[in-house]
Amino acid sequence: MKKDQNNLSRIVFRVCLAVVLAGACVASMVLFLQNQGTGKTGLPSGVSAPLHAAASSEAVSKAESKPVQKPVSITILGVGDDLIHDVIYKQAQSRTGGKGFDFSPVYTRIAADIKNADISVINQETPIAGKIAPPSGYPRFNSPTELGDELVNLGFDVINHANNHVLDKNEAGLAATLDYWATKPSVKVVGAYRDEEDLQNIRIVESKGIKTAHIGITEMTNGLYLPKNSKYRLIYANETELIEKLIKKAKSMADVVVISVHWGNENTYTLSDKQKTLAQNMVDWGADIIFGNHPHVLQKLTVLTRKDGTKCPVIFAFGNLVSAQQSGDNMVSGILTVTMTKDFTTDKTTFTDMKFKPIVTHYGKGCAGITIYPLSQYTDALAAVHGVKRYTPAFSLKYINNIVSQSIPKEYLQKD
């Protein structure tokens, strides 16, 4: 009997314990549901939450934070004077049987370089005013609109018209050139402007989230000037106050400021004092890259330093991209590709690399078959039959390499 009573007591105790534990579980669930979304732990004051709860909170925080964007790089390509002598456009016309102009064979061997760059810039040395005047060569140039079509097909993004031939067809030629480019929305034109408002409208080209600003400047216009009452505008190299303001304005709008400038003296490798002074001033004002032209020969490639230590690539003159000039020195040029890298954590964009690819304008006797070769594809056999040997008998691969080595530091030469 006593044993039965003891068994009964154990049963009652176990039932009561089960009821108590079940109640505790229900209470805990109610408390948990009440505190969902409030940030409360449901623990007494001074009691810390379990470690697994803190770890869970940290995981949520990490999931909500934005990933840091990696640095991004773009390539900006520059070339020399696109100097279209009459023999060049006559050859282009003959390829079509007189029904238009085909300039593509001139540029075939460098087309991939232009297309592959993120942003490509060219100095168009001649007006493109074929709508109002026939094509013409030296000394007052004019090119057919098909030339502009070819530049667009090649992939040029920025066309600079700030040069000594921009007024070769007077104000009407300048207007016709700008009217033509207005039909090509894929490109930006610098160096020639419809009015003061247009001049103040800084051209911006963006690639991969990096904004580049472009300005065109010329030292001279061969003694030709716009009428005093003209609304059209050019930027002359002696307008230093204007240039400073434009560069600073461009710097406030973009990550990279690119200057296309026509300056210096023709057919000399010696830099003028004006070139050296203006180059350093423009760098100090905020220019990041300077593409120089006009001398028709390959001048010095260097890196200038801004007062804050920023490094800025400057090529004082590319020489001619293409021409029918009659000196061996005028046949040597190059393609400069500058790499700019943006650090999104600091919002700074800096010069990180550049490569110079030498090129040669080649033609036969009587300037036949004018075309551009990369130096890496050029041979002594080609040099031996170059039409320029009539004027420069020493023209050869060695002659070309001497020009390149005197102007381009080895570390920047592209090897291909």
Short mmCIF file of C-alpha atoms in Angstrom, two decimals:
data_model
loop_
_atom_site.label_atom_id
_atom_site.label_comp_id
_atom_site.label_asym_id
_atom_site.label_seq_id
_atom_site.Cartn_x
_atom_site.Cartn_y
_atom_site.Cartn_z
CA MET A 1 0.00 0.00 0.00
CA LYS A 2 2.81 2.35 0.93
CA LYS A 3 4.55 1.42 -2.32
CA ASP A 4 1.40 2.30 -4.27
CA GLN A 5 1.16 5.65 -2.48
CA ASN A 6 4.79 6.40 -3.31
CA ASN A 7 4.18 5.60 -6.98
CA LEU A 8 1.16 7.88 -7.01
CA SER A 9 3.21 10.70 -5.48
CA ARG A 10 5.86 10.34 -8.17
CA ILE A 11 3.25 10.47 -10.91
CA VAL A 12 1.63 13.60 -9.47
CA PHE A 13 5.06 15.28 -9.15
CA ARG A 14 5.98 14.49 -12.76
CA VAL A 15 2.66 15.79 -14.07
CA CYS A 16 3.07 19.04 -12.13
CA LEU A 17 6.65 19.46 -13.36
CA ALA A 18 5.53 18.95 -16.95
CA VAL A 19 2.77 21.54 -16.55
CA VAL A 20 5.24 24.07 -15.08
CA LEU A 21 7.77 23.55 -17.90
CA ALA A 22 5.07 23.81 -20.57
CA GLY A 23 3.88 27.08 -19.06
CA ALA A 24 7.40 28.46 -19.07
CA CYS A 25 7.79 27.63 -22.77
CA VAL A 26 4.49 29.30 -23.66
CA ALA A 27 5.47 32.42 -21.73
CA SER A 28 8.81 32.59 -23.49
CA MET A 29 7.15 32.32 -26.91
CA VAL A 30 4.69 35.09 -26.09
CA LEU A 31 7.50 37.36 -24.90
CA PHE A 32 9.54 36.65 -28.07
CA LEU A 33 6.61 37.46 -30.37
CA GLN A 34 5.83 40.68 -28.50
CA ASN A 35 9.40 41.93 -28.90
CA GLN A 36 9.81 41.12 -32.62
CA GLY A 37 10.83 44.29 -34.58
CA THR A 38 11.28 46.41 -31.42
CA GLY A 39 15.01 45.79 -31.02
CA LYS A 40 14.44 44.61 -27.42
CA THR A 41 16.04 41.45 -26.12
CA GLY A 42 13.46 40.55 -23.51
CA LEU A 43 16.28 40.20 -20.96
CA PRO A 44 16.46 41.86 -17.55
CA SER A 45 18.37 45.13 -17.31
CA GLY A 46 22.14 44.58 -17.27
CA VAL A 47 21.92 41.13 -18.81
CA SER A 48 23.70 40.75 -22.17
CA ALA A 49 22.15 39.08 -25.19
CA PRO A 50 23.55 35.69 -26.18
CA LEU A 51 26.58 35.69 -28.50
CA HIS A 52 24.64 34.13 -31.37
CA ALA A 53 22.22 37.11 -31.34
CA ALA A 54 25.11 39.60 -31.67
CA ALA A 55 26.60 37.59 -34.51
CA SER A 56 23.24 37.58 -36.29
CA SER A 57 22.98 41.38 -35.98
CA GLU A 58 26.50 41.80 -37.38
CA ALA A 59 25.63 39.61 -40.37
CA VAL A 60 22.59 41.77 -41.15
CA SER A 61 24.73 44.92 -40.92
CA LYS A 62 27.27 43.51 -43.37
CA ALA A 63 24.56 42.49 -45.79
CA GLU A 64 23.13 46.01 -45.76
CA SER A 65 26.51 47.79 -46.34
CA LYS A 66 27.44 48.66 -49.96
CA PRO A 67 30.50 46.99 -51.53
CA VAL A 68 33.47 49.27 -52.22
CA GLN A 69 33.79 50.01 -55.95
CA LYS A 70 37.11 48.96 -57.43
CA PRO A 71 39.29 51.50 -59.30
CA VAL A 72 38.39 51.92 -62.97
CA SER A 73 40.76 52.79 -65.85
CA ILE A 74 40.12 54.27 -69.29
CA THR A 75 42.39 54.89 -72.27
CA ILE A 76 42.54 58.26 -74.03
CA LEU A 77 44.17 58.21 -77.47
CA GLY A 78 45.65 61.16 -79.33
CA VAL A 79 47.08 61.54 -82.85
CA GLY A 80 48.67 64.25 -84.97
CA ASP A 81 47.70 66.55 -87.81
CA ASP A 82 45.27 65.06 -90.32
CA LEU A 83 46.71 67.17 -93.13
CA ILE A 84 44.79 66.40 -96.32
CA HIS A 85 46.79 67.63 -99.29
CA ASP A 86 45.18 67.64 -102.73
CA VAL A 87 46.88 64.41 -103.78
CA ILE A 88 45.25 62.61 -100.82
CA TYR A 89 41.69 63.61 -101.66
CA LYS A 90 42.30 63.04 -105.39
CA GLN A 91 43.37 59.46 -104.62
CA ALA A 92 40.27 59.07 -102.46
CA GLN A 93 38.13 60.33 -105.33
CA SER A 94 39.75 58.01 -107.89
CA ARG A 95 38.85 54.99 -105.74
CA THR A 96 35.16 55.73 -106.33
CA GLY A 97 35.47 56.46 -110.03
CA GLY A 98 34.80 60.11 -109.34
CA LYS A 99 31.54 59.41 -107.50
CA GLY A 100 32.52 60.54 -104.03
CA PHE A 101 35.62 59.95 -101.89
CA ASP A 102 36.99 56.86 -100.15
CA PHE A 103 39.64 57.72 -97.54
CA SER A 104 39.57 54.38 -95.71
CA PRO A 105 42.79 52.87 -97.21
CA VAL A 106 44.78 55.73 -95.69
CA TYR A 107 43.92 54.66 -92.12
CA THR A 108 43.37 50.88 -92.43
CA ARG A 109 46.45 49.78 -90.47
CA ILE A 110 45.72 52.00 -87.46
CA ALA A 111 41.93 51.65 -87.42
CA ALA A 112 41.96 49.05 -84.63
CA ASP A 113 44.01 51.31 -82.34
CA ILE A 114 41.48 54.10 -82.72
CA LYS A 115 38.49 51.83 -82.25
CA ASN A 116 39.94 50.05 -79.21
CA ALA A 117 40.62 53.19 -77.19
CA ASP A 118 37.87 54.35 -74.85
CA ILE A 119 38.19 57.95 -76.09
CA SER A 120 40.03 59.01 -79.28
CA VAL A 121 41.07 62.57 -80.16
CA ILE A 122 42.31 63.94 -83.51
CA ASN A 123 43.49 67.31 -84.79
CA GLN A 124 41.63 67.84 -88.06
CA GLU A 125 44.04 70.22 -89.76
CA THR A 126 41.74 71.14 -92.64
CA PRO A 127 38.22 72.60 -92.72
CA ILE A 128 35.46 70.23 -93.80
CA ALA A 129 33.43 72.71 -95.83
CA GLY A 130 32.68 70.60 -98.87
CA LYS A 131 29.07 71.80 -98.88
CA ILE A 132 30.05 75.36 -99.84
CA ALA A 133 33.38 75.01 -101.66
CA PRO A 134 35.27 72.39 -103.67
CA PRO A 135 38.17 70.52 -102.07
CA SER A 136 41.52 72.30 -102.10
CA GLY A 137 45.08 71.78 -100.91
CA TYR A 138 47.96 73.99 -99.85
CA PRO A 139 47.93 76.85 -98.93
CA ARG A 140 44.17 77.30 -98.30
CA PHE A 141 42.86 73.84 -97.52
CA ASN A 142 39.36 72.41 -97.71
CA SER A 143 38.26 68.77 -97.41
CA PRO A 144 35.10 66.97 -98.57
CA THR A 145 32.54 65.85 -96.02
CA GLU A 146 33.40 62.21 -96.80
CA LEU A 147 36.62 62.77 -94.84
CA GLY A 148 34.56 63.58 -91.75
CA ASP A 149 32.45 60.50 -92.38
CA GLU A 150 35.62 58.40 -92.36
CA LEU A 151 36.79 59.91 -89.05
CA VAL A 152 33.44 59.00 -87.50
CA ASN A 153 33.64 55.47 -88.93
CA LEU A 154 37.13 55.09 -87.47
CA GLY A 155 35.75 55.86 -84.02
CA PHE A 156 37.10 59.31 -83.18
CA ASP A 157 35.16 60.88 -80.32
CA VAL A 158 36.70 64.37 -80.22
CA ILE A 159 37.61 66.48 -83.27
CA ASN A 160 39.87 69.47 -82.71
CA HIS A 161 39.70 72.32 -85.25
CA ALA A 162 41.86 74.79 -83.29
CA ASN A 163 44.71 75.15 -85.78
CA ASN A 164 46.28 77.54 -88.26
CA HIS A 165 44.07 76.36 -91.15
CA VAL A 166 40.69 76.68 -89.43
CA LEU A 167 39.91 79.92 -91.31
CA ASP A 168 41.28 78.84 -94.70
CA LYS A 169 37.76 79.19 -96.13
CA ASN A 170 36.99 82.23 -94.00
CA GLU A 171 34.00 82.56 -91.69
CA ALA A 172 31.71 80.77 -94.14
CA GLY A 173 34.04 77.76 -94.16
CA LEU A 174 34.11 77.67 -90.38
CA ALA A 175 30.31 77.83 -90.27
CA ALA A 176 29.98 75.06 -92.88
CA THR A 177 32.44 72.88 -90.95
CA LEU A 178 30.44 73.26 -87.74
CA ASP A 179 27.18 72.66 -89.64
CA TYR A 180 28.60 69.40 -90.97
CA TRP A 181 29.68 68.19 -87.53
CA ALA A 182 26.24 69.06 -86.14
CA THR A 183 24.95 66.12 -88.20
CA LYS A 184 27.31 63.78 -86.32
CA PRO A 185 26.06 63.64 -82.72
CA SER A 186 28.50 60.87 -81.77
CA VAL A 187 31.46 63.29 -81.82
CA LYS A 188 32.37 66.45 -79.91
CA VAL A 189 34.05 69.35 -81.72
CA VAL A 190 36.49 71.64 -79.91
CA GLY A 191 38.57 74.64 -80.93
CA ALA A 192 35.88 76.28 -83.10
CA TYR A 193 32.69 77.65 -81.59
CA ARG A 194 29.46 79.20 -82.88
CA ASP A 195 29.43 81.96 -80.28
CA GLU A 196 30.56 82.85 -76.77
CA GLU A 197 27.90 80.65 -75.20
CA ASP A 198 29.08 77.70 -77.27
CA LEU A 199 32.68 78.39 -76.24
CA GLN A 200 31.68 78.31 -72.57
CA ASN A 201 29.92 74.97 -73.11
CA ILE A 202 32.71 72.61 -72.07
CA ARG A 203 32.64 69.39 -74.10
CA ILE A 204 32.31 66.33 -71.86
CA VAL A 205 32.89 62.74 -72.97
CA GLU A 206 32.21 60.03 -70.39
CA SER A 207 33.49 56.45 -70.36
CA LYS A 208 33.10 53.82 -67.61
CA GLY A 209 31.96 56.45 -65.13
CA ILE A 210 34.95 58.72 -65.78
CA LYS A 211 34.20 62.17 -67.22
CA THR A 212 36.70 63.83 -69.55
CA ALA A 213 36.54 67.52 -70.54
CA HIS A 214 38.04 68.77 -73.82
CA ILE A 215 39.26 72.23 -74.91
CA GLY A 216 40.93 73.32 -78.18
CA ILE A 217 43.44 76.19 -78.42
CA THR A 218 45.53 77.61 -81.29
CA GLU A 219 48.48 79.99 -81.34
CA MET A 220 47.86 81.26 -84.86
CA THR A 221 45.49 81.26 -87.87
CA ASN A 222 47.96 82.15 -90.65
CA GLY A 223 47.12 85.85 -90.56
CA LEU A 224 43.42 85.20 -91.16
CA TYR A 225 40.86 86.47 -88.67
CA LEU A 226 37.13 86.43 -88.15
CA PRO A 227 35.28 89.68 -88.93
CA LYS A 228 35.06 92.01 -85.95
CA ASN A 229 31.29 91.59 -85.80
CA SER A 230 31.42 87.79 -86.12
CA LYS A 231 29.62 85.73 -83.50
CA TYR A 232 31.97 82.78 -84.09
CA ARG A 233 34.80 82.21 -81.61
CA LEU A 234 38.23 80.67 -81.48
CA ILE A 235 40.52 80.38 -78.45
CA TYR A 236 43.97 81.85 -79.05
CA ALA A 237 47.01 80.81 -77.02
CA ASN A 238 47.64 84.40 -75.90
CA GLU A 239 44.21 84.55 -74.20
CA THR A 240 45.72 83.14 -71.03
CA GLU A 241 43.12 84.57 -68.65
CA LEU A 242 40.33 82.94 -70.67
CA ILE A 243 42.24 79.66 -70.92
CA GLU A 244 42.82 79.57 -67.17
CA LYS A 245 39.11 80.14 -66.47
CA LEU A 246 38.03 77.49 -68.96
CA ILE A 247 40.44 74.88 -67.59
CA LYS A 248 39.34 75.53 -64.01
CA LYS A 249 35.70 75.35 -65.09
CA ALA A 250 36.36 72.09 -66.91
CA LYS A 251 38.15 70.70 -63.86
CA SER A 252 35.07 71.38 -61.74
CA MET A 253 32.93 69.41 -64.19
CA ALA A 254 35.12 66.42 -65.05
CA ASP A 255 37.65 63.93 -63.72
CA VAL A 256 40.14 64.53 -66.55
CA VAL A 257 40.87 67.70 -68.56
CA VAL A 258 42.34 67.14 -72.04
CA ILE A 259 43.83 70.06 -73.99
CA SER A 260 44.37 70.00 -77.76
CA VAL A 261 46.74 72.86 -78.59
CA HIS A 262 48.28 74.12 -81.84
CA TRP A 263 51.56 75.90 -81.10
CA GLY A 264 55.29 76.18 -81.70
CA ASN A 265 57.35 76.52 -84.87
CA GLU A 266 57.10 74.35 -87.96
CA ASN A 267 59.74 71.77 -88.89
CA THR A 268 61.84 72.05 -85.76
CA TYR A 269 62.35 69.72 -82.81
CA THR A 270 63.23 72.65 -80.55
CA LEU A 271 60.44 73.74 -78.22
CA SER A 272 59.61 77.42 -78.15
CA ASP A 273 59.57 79.33 -74.87
CA LYS A 274 55.85 79.94 -75.41
CA GLN A 275 55.21 76.21 -75.65
CA LYS A 276 57.11 75.43 -72.46
CA THR A 277 55.53 78.28 -70.46
CA LEU A 278 51.96 77.65 -71.58
CA ALA A 279 52.29 73.91 -71.01
CA GLN A 280 53.34 74.30 -67.38
CA ASN A 281 50.71 77.00 -66.79
CA MET A 282 47.92 74.82 -68.17
CA VAL A 283 49.04 71.90 -66.02
CA ASP A 284 49.07 74.16 -62.94
CA TRP A 285 45.57 75.41 -63.81
CA GLY A 286 44.23 71.84 -63.95
CA ALA A 287 45.00 70.28 -67.35
CA ASP A 288 45.68 66.54 -67.01
CA ILE A 289 46.72 65.68 -70.58
CA ILE A 290 48.10 67.96 -73.33
CA PHE A 291 48.04 66.86 -76.97
CA GLY A 292 50.18 69.32 -78.94
CA ASN A 293 50.45 69.80 -82.70
CA HIS A 294 51.48 72.17 -85.54
CA PRO A 295 55.28 71.71 -86.04
CA HIS A 296 54.67 68.74 -88.44
CA VAL A 297 57.51 66.83 -86.76
CA LEU A 298 57.59 64.59 -83.70
CA GLN A 299 58.49 66.70 -80.68
CA LYS A 300 59.17 65.75 -77.08
CA LEU A 301 56.93 63.51 -74.99
CA THR A 302 57.28 64.23 -71.28
CA VAL A 303 55.47 64.32 -67.94
CA LEU A 304 54.96 67.66 -66.19
CA THR A 305 54.21 67.97 -62.48
CA ARG A 306 51.50 70.13 -60.96
CA LYS A 307 52.21 72.04 -57.75
CA ASP A 308 50.29 69.40 -55.77
CA GLY A 309 52.51 66.65 -57.21
CA THR A 310 50.07 65.40 -59.84
CA LYS A 311 51.78 63.96 -62.94
CA CYS A 312 50.46 65.10 -66.33
CA PRO A 313 51.49 63.67 -69.75
CA VAL A 314 52.41 66.24 -72.41
CA ILE A 315 53.36 65.62 -76.02
CA PHE A 316 54.43 68.92 -77.56
CA ALA A 317 53.80 67.76 -81.14
CA PHE A 318 52.79 64.45 -82.71
CA GLY A 319 53.90 65.36 -86.21
CA ASN A 320 51.53 64.52 -89.07
CA LEU A 321 49.06 61.69 -88.79
CA VAL A 322 49.09 61.80 -92.58
CA SER A 323 50.25 64.28 -95.22
CA ALA A 324 51.94 64.58 -98.60
CA GLN A 325 54.75 66.77 -97.33
CA GLN A 326 58.20 66.29 -98.82
CA SER A 327 60.62 65.77 -95.95
CA GLY A 328 61.53 62.54 -94.21
CA ASP A 329 60.98 64.23 -90.85
CA ASN A 330 57.34 64.93 -91.79
CA MET A 331 56.70 61.21 -92.34
CA VAL A 332 57.29 60.17 -88.70
CA SER A 333 54.55 60.43 -86.08
CA GLY A 334 52.75 58.26 -83.55
CA ILE A 335 49.71 57.31 -81.55
CA LEU A 336 49.76 58.14 -77.85
CA THR A 337 47.47 56.18 -75.53
CA VAL A 338 47.19 57.50 -71.97
CA THR A 339 45.65 55.43 -69.17
CA MET A 340 43.76 57.34 -66.48
CA THR A 341 42.55 55.53 -63.34
CA LYS A 342 39.80 56.66 -60.97
CA ASP A 343 39.80 55.70 -57.28
CA PHE A 344 36.15 55.93 -56.25
CA THR A 345 36.98 55.92 -52.54
CA THR A 346 38.97 59.16 -52.88
CA ASP A 347 37.16 60.42 -56.02
CA LYS A 348 40.57 61.13 -57.60
CA THR A 349 41.61 60.26 -61.15
CA THR A 350 45.30 60.00 -61.96
CA PHE A 351 47.64 59.18 -64.84
CA THR A 352 48.82 55.58 -64.43
CA ASP A 353 50.39 54.65 -67.78
CA MET A 354 51.00 55.74 -71.37
CA LYS A 355 52.25 54.07 -74.52
CA PHE A 356 53.49 55.65 -77.73
CA LYS A 357 53.13 53.69 -80.96
CA PRO A 358 55.33 55.13 -83.75
CA ILE A 359 53.78 55.36 -87.22
CA VAL A 360 55.05 56.24 -90.70
CA THR A 361 53.28 57.93 -93.60
CA HIS A 362 54.26 56.03 -96.73
CA TYR A 363 53.89 56.86 -100.41
CA GLY A 364 55.56 55.86 -103.65
CA LYS A 365 56.84 57.95 -106.53
CA GLY A 366 54.74 61.02 -107.16
CA CYS A 367 53.03 60.50 -103.76
CA ALA A 368 51.24 57.40 -105.06
CA GLY A 369 49.25 55.25 -102.62
CA ILE A 370 49.47 57.39 -99.50
CA THR A 371 48.84 55.30 -96.38
CA ILE A 372 49.89 54.95 -92.73
CA TYR A 373 52.03 52.11 -91.37
CA PRO A 374 52.79 51.25 -87.76
CA LEU A 375 56.58 51.36 -87.44
CA SER A 376 56.45 47.73 -86.24
CA GLN A 377 55.18 46.76 -89.73
CA TYR A 378 57.51 49.03 -91.68
CA THR A 379 60.61 47.66 -93.41
CA ASP A 380 63.80 48.87 -95.01
CA ALA A 381 62.42 47.60 -98.30
CA LEU A 382 59.44 49.96 -97.99
CA ALA A 383 61.68 52.82 -96.92
CA ALA A 384 63.88 52.22 -99.98
CA VAL A 385 60.96 52.90 -102.36
CA HIS A 386 59.41 55.76 -100.38
CA GLY A 387 58.79 58.75 -102.62
CA VAL A 388 60.27 61.04 -99.97
CA LYS A 389 63.77 59.72 -100.73
CA ARG A 390 63.80 62.13 -103.64
CA TYR A 391 63.95 64.92 -101.06
CA THR A 392 65.54 63.04 -98.12
CA PRO A 393 67.97 60.46 -99.55
CA ALA A 394 68.93 59.23 -96.06
CA PHE A 395 65.36 58.11 -95.30
CA SER A 396 65.46 54.57 -93.85
CA LEU A 397 64.42 52.55 -90.81
CA LYS A 398 67.48 53.86 -88.99
CA TYR A 399 66.52 57.42 -89.91
CA ILE A 400 63.01 56.88 -88.54
CA ASN A 401 64.20 55.23 -85.32
CA ASN A 402 66.61 58.09 -84.65
CA ILE A 403 63.72 60.56 -84.79
CA VAL A 404 61.61 58.43 -82.45
CA SER A 405 64.40 57.86 -79.93
CA GLN A 406 65.29 61.55 -79.67
CA SER A 407 61.70 62.53 -78.77
CA ILE A 408 60.14 59.54 -77.01
CA PRO A 409 61.55 58.05 -73.76
CA LYS A 410 62.11 54.30 -74.05
CA GLU A 411 59.81 53.46 -71.16
CA TYR A 412 56.83 54.84 -73.09
CA LEU A 413 57.45 53.08 -76.41
CA GLN A 414 54.83 50.48 -77.24
CA LYS A 415 56.29 47.09 -78.10
CA ASP A 416 54.30 45.16 -80.68
#
